[in-house]
């Protein structure tokens, strides 16, 4: 089945900026969104329509998209941001997720 | 409080059937397009099926097409997933998720806590 490409893991030091990419041709003309999932918990929407942040999501989370790549950026990363992150998009008939990225804050 | 609560999970033999339910509360259920998303143990998220707010339009992943049926009863604020011909690779936590969809995007801002389906003899 089709899946967007994400790096399996990203490491960042506390206070630094983490960037997680999501690539796929279907992202050229569709909006991407992003979910954060901590172990044993349900996913939480942290970004939608490429750049929109849901209420309650800290301002350090931002999103962008260019061509076939969407990017989630976390500025001033905190220990609490350590989690799995998944991109997702919709191609008018199928919802597609990325394979997920494990963000480690060390 | 906005809530989605799944039920109906459990252990089932290969080839068997199961029906999941997801009860919504604290929001206008019929205004939300709903989906089922699953996660196999230690794996990533996989979309299974989705349905429009009215229930008139349904969508399925290729992996479940012809075996699973999604439906909803807006009078009961409940989403369903009828799963037939279950296979071992259907083993996963199944999440109910709700959100907004249109031509260019479908995102899920409401999630349940999930229910575990184990397909094994």
Tab-separated table of N, CA and C in Angstrom, chain B residues 10-62:
chain	number	residue	atom	x	y	z
B	10	UNK	N	-11.539	-7.596	20.789
B	10	UNK	CA	-11.324	-8.859	21.471
B	10	UNK	C	-10.569	-9.845	20.608
B	11	UNK	N	-10.599	-11.097	21.039
B	11	UNK	CA	-9.920	-12.179	20.338
B	11	UNK	C	-10.894	-12.871	19.391
B	12	UNK	N	-10.470	-13.069	18.161
B	12	UNK	CA	-11.319	-13.734	17.175
B	12	UNK	C	-10.445	-14.662	16.342
B	13	UNK	N	-11.024	-15.762	15.891
B	13	UNK	CA	-10.280	-16.720	15.077
B	13	UNK	C	-10.174	-16.243	13.629
B	14	UNK	N	-9.131	-16.659	12.945
B	14	UNK	CA	-9.025	-16.328	11.515
B	14	UNK	C	-10.270	-16.770	10.764
B	15	UNK	N	-10.743	-15.887	9.881
B	15	UNK	CA	-11.975	-16.152	9.153
B	15	UNK	C	-13.222	-15.688	9.860
B	16	UNK	N	-13.078	-15.268	11.093
B	16	UNK	CA	-14.231	-14.849	11.883
B	16	UNK	C	-14.647	-13.411	11.619
B	17	UNK	N	-15.661	-12.979	12.353
B	17	UNK	CA	-16.221	-11.641	12.189
B	17	UNK	C	-16.294	-10.932	13.526
B	18	UNK	N	-16.328	-9.614	13.438
B	18	UNK	CA	-16.420	-8.778	14.632
B	18	UNK	C	-17.018	-7.445	14.217
B	19	UNK	N	-17.773	-6.831	15.121
B	19	UNK	CA	-18.276	-5.492	14.834
B	19	UNK	C	-17.794	-4.524	15.907
B	20	UNK	N	-17.140	-3.470	15.468
B	20	UNK	CA	-16.691	-2.420	16.372
B	20	UNK	C	-17.716	-1.289	16.391
B	21	UNK	N	-17.815	-0.656	17.536
B	21	UNK	CA	-18.658	0.529	17.683
B	21	UNK	C	-17.824	1.660	18.254
B	22	UNK	N	-18.238	2.878	17.935
B	22	UNK	CA	-17.576	4.067	18.467
B	22	UNK	C	-18.653	5.087	18.795
B	23	UNK	N	-18.804	5.389	20.068
B	23	UNK	CA	-19.815	6.330	20.521
B	23	UNK	C	-19.204	7.703	20.710
B	24	UNK	N	-19.816	8.691	20.082
B	24	UNK	CA	-19.344	10.054	20.210
B	24	UNK	C	-20.223	10.849	21.159
B	25	UNK	N	-19.612	11.806	21.856
B	25	UNK	CA	-20.368	12.676	22.747
B	25	UNK	C	-19.647	14.003	22.897
B	26	UNK	N	-20.411	15.045	23.234
B	26	UNK	CA	-19.817	16.351	23.472
B	26	UNK	C	-19.589	17.184	22.223
B	27	UNK	N	-20.062	16.703	21.071
B	27	UNK	CA	-19.913	17.461	19.833
B	27	UNK	C	-21.027	17.036	18.874
B	28	UNK	N	-21.195	17.781	17.796
B	28	UNK	CA	-22.233	17.459	16.815
B	28	UNK	C	-21.726	16.349	15.906
B	29	UNK	N	-22.072	15.131	16.252
B	29	UNK	CA	-21.517	13.942	15.607
B	29	UNK	C	-21.715	13.961	14.095
B	30	UNK	N	-22.882	14.355	13.647
B	30	UNK	CA	-23.196	14.299	12.213
B	30	UNK	C	-22.390	15.295	11.392
B	31	UNK	N	-21.742	16.247	12.045
B	31	UNK	CA	-20.931	17.242	11.334
B	31	UNK	C	-19.520	16.743	11.036
B	32	UNK	N	-19.191	15.608	11.600
B	32	UNK	CA	-17.836	15.087	11.468
B	32	UNK	C	-17.785	13.889	10.515
B	33	UNK	N	-16.878	13.952	9.562
B	33	UNK	CA	-16.517	12.754	8.822
B	33	UNK	C	-15.724	11.867	9.768
B	34	UNK	N	-15.961	10.584	9.711
B	34	UNK	CA	-15.344	9.663	10.674
B	34	UNK	C	-14.524	8.607	9.958
B	35	UNK	N	-13.555	8.094	10.642
B	35	UNK	CA	-12.707	7.038	10.092
B	35	UNK	C	-12.320	6.043	11.164
B	36	UNK	N	-11.883	4.896	10.690
B	36	UNK	CA	-11.207	3.920	11.529
B	36	UNK	C	-9.746	3.877	11.082
B	37	UNK	N	-8.869	3.961	12.063
B	37	UNK	CA	-7.427	3.910	11.822
B	37	UNK	C	-6.872	2.826	12.734
B	38	UNK	N	-6.006	1.977	12.210
B	38	UNK	CA	-5.471	0.907	13.045
B	38	UNK	C	-3.965	0.995	13.173
B	39	UNK	N	-3.470	0.320	14.195
B	39	UNK	CA	-2.036	0.302	14.465
B	39	UNK	C	-1.654	-1.072	14.981
B	40	UNK	N	-0.945	-1.813	14.146
B	40	UNK	CA	-0.464	-3.122	14.552
B	40	UNK	C	0.599	-2.952	15.636
B	41	UNK	N	0.783	-3.949	16.470
B	41	UNK	CA	1.752	-3.841	17.570
B	41	UNK	C	3.129	-3.405	17.088
B	42	UNK	N	3.614	-2.290	17.630
B	42	UNK	CA	4.941	-1.798	17.293
B	42	UNK	C	5.065	-1.176	15.917
B	43	UNK	N	3.942	-0.992	15.237
B	43	UNK	CA	3.968	-0.454	13.875
B	43	UNK	C	3.338	0.930	13.803
B	44	UNK	N	3.272	1.478	12.595
B	44	UNK	CA	2.727	2.808	12.392
B	44	UNK	C	1.217	2.811	12.199
B	45	UNK	N	0.697	3.984	11.927
B	45	UNK	CA	-0.735	4.159	11.736
B	45	UNK	C	-1.132	3.746	10.314
B	46	UNK	N	-2.270	3.070	10.211
B	46	UNK	CA	-2.806	2.659	8.912
B	46	UNK	C	-4.291	3.003	8.856
B	47	UNK	N	-4.666	3.816	7.899
B	47	UNK	CA	-6.078	4.140	7.719
B	47	UNK	C	-6.811	2.924	7.173
B	48	UNK	N	-8.003	2.676	7.693
B	48	UNK	CA	-8.784	1.502	7.312
B	48	UNK	C	-9.988	1.872	6.446
B	49	UNK	N	-10.756	2.849	6.945
B	49	UNK	CA	-12.000	3.174	6.268
B	49	UNK	C	-12.503	4.520	6.752
B	50	UNK	N	-13.305	5.193	5.927
B	50	UNK	CA	-13.864	6.465	6.320
B	50	UNK	C	-15.281	6.637	5.794
B	51	UNK	N	-16.007	7.578	6.392
B	51	UNK	CA	-17.398	7.806	6.016
B	51	UNK	C	-17.720	9.280	6.196
B	52	UNK	N	-18.498	9.822	5.277
B	52	UNK	CA	-18.879	11.219	5.367
B	52	UNK	C	-19.832	11.447	6.539
B	53	UNK	N	-20.048	12.706	6.870
B	53	UNK	CA	-20.916	13.027	7.989
B	53	UNK	C	-22.348	12.528	7.802
B	54	UNK	N	-22.822	12.565	6.591
B	54	UNK	CA	-24.182	12.105	6.292
B	54	UNK	C	-24.266	10.585	6.244
B	55	UNK	N	-23.131	9.949	6.005
B	55	UNK	CA	-23.109	8.498	5.851
B	55	UNK	C	-23.278	8.038	4.417
B	56	UNK	N	-23.490	8.988	3.509
B	56	UNK	CA	-23.771	8.613	2.127
B	56	UNK	C	-22.537	8.153	1.359
B	57	UNK	N	-21.364	8.621	1.780
B	57	UNK	CA	-20.135	8.294	1.055
B	57	UNK	C	-19.185	7.529	1.966
B	58	UNK	N	-18.681	6.420	1.446
B	58	UNK	CA	-17.745	5.598	2.217
B	58	UNK	C	-16.472	5.362	1.411
B	59	UNK	N	-15.398	5.112	2.141
B	59	UNK	CA	-14.090	4.900	1.540
B	59	UNK	C	-13.398	3.753	2.283
B	60	UNK	N	-12.578	3.005	1.532
B	60	UNK	CA	-11.890	1.860	2.123
B	60	UNK	C	-10.456	1.762	1.621
B	61	UNK	N	-9.577	1.304	2.504
B	61	UNK	CA	-8.231	0.931	2.098
B	61	UNK	C	-8.310	-0.363	1.288
B	62	UNK	N	-7.398	-0.520	0.350
B	62	UNK	CA	-7.399	-1.733	-0.480
B	62	UNK	C	-7.294	-2.996	0.371
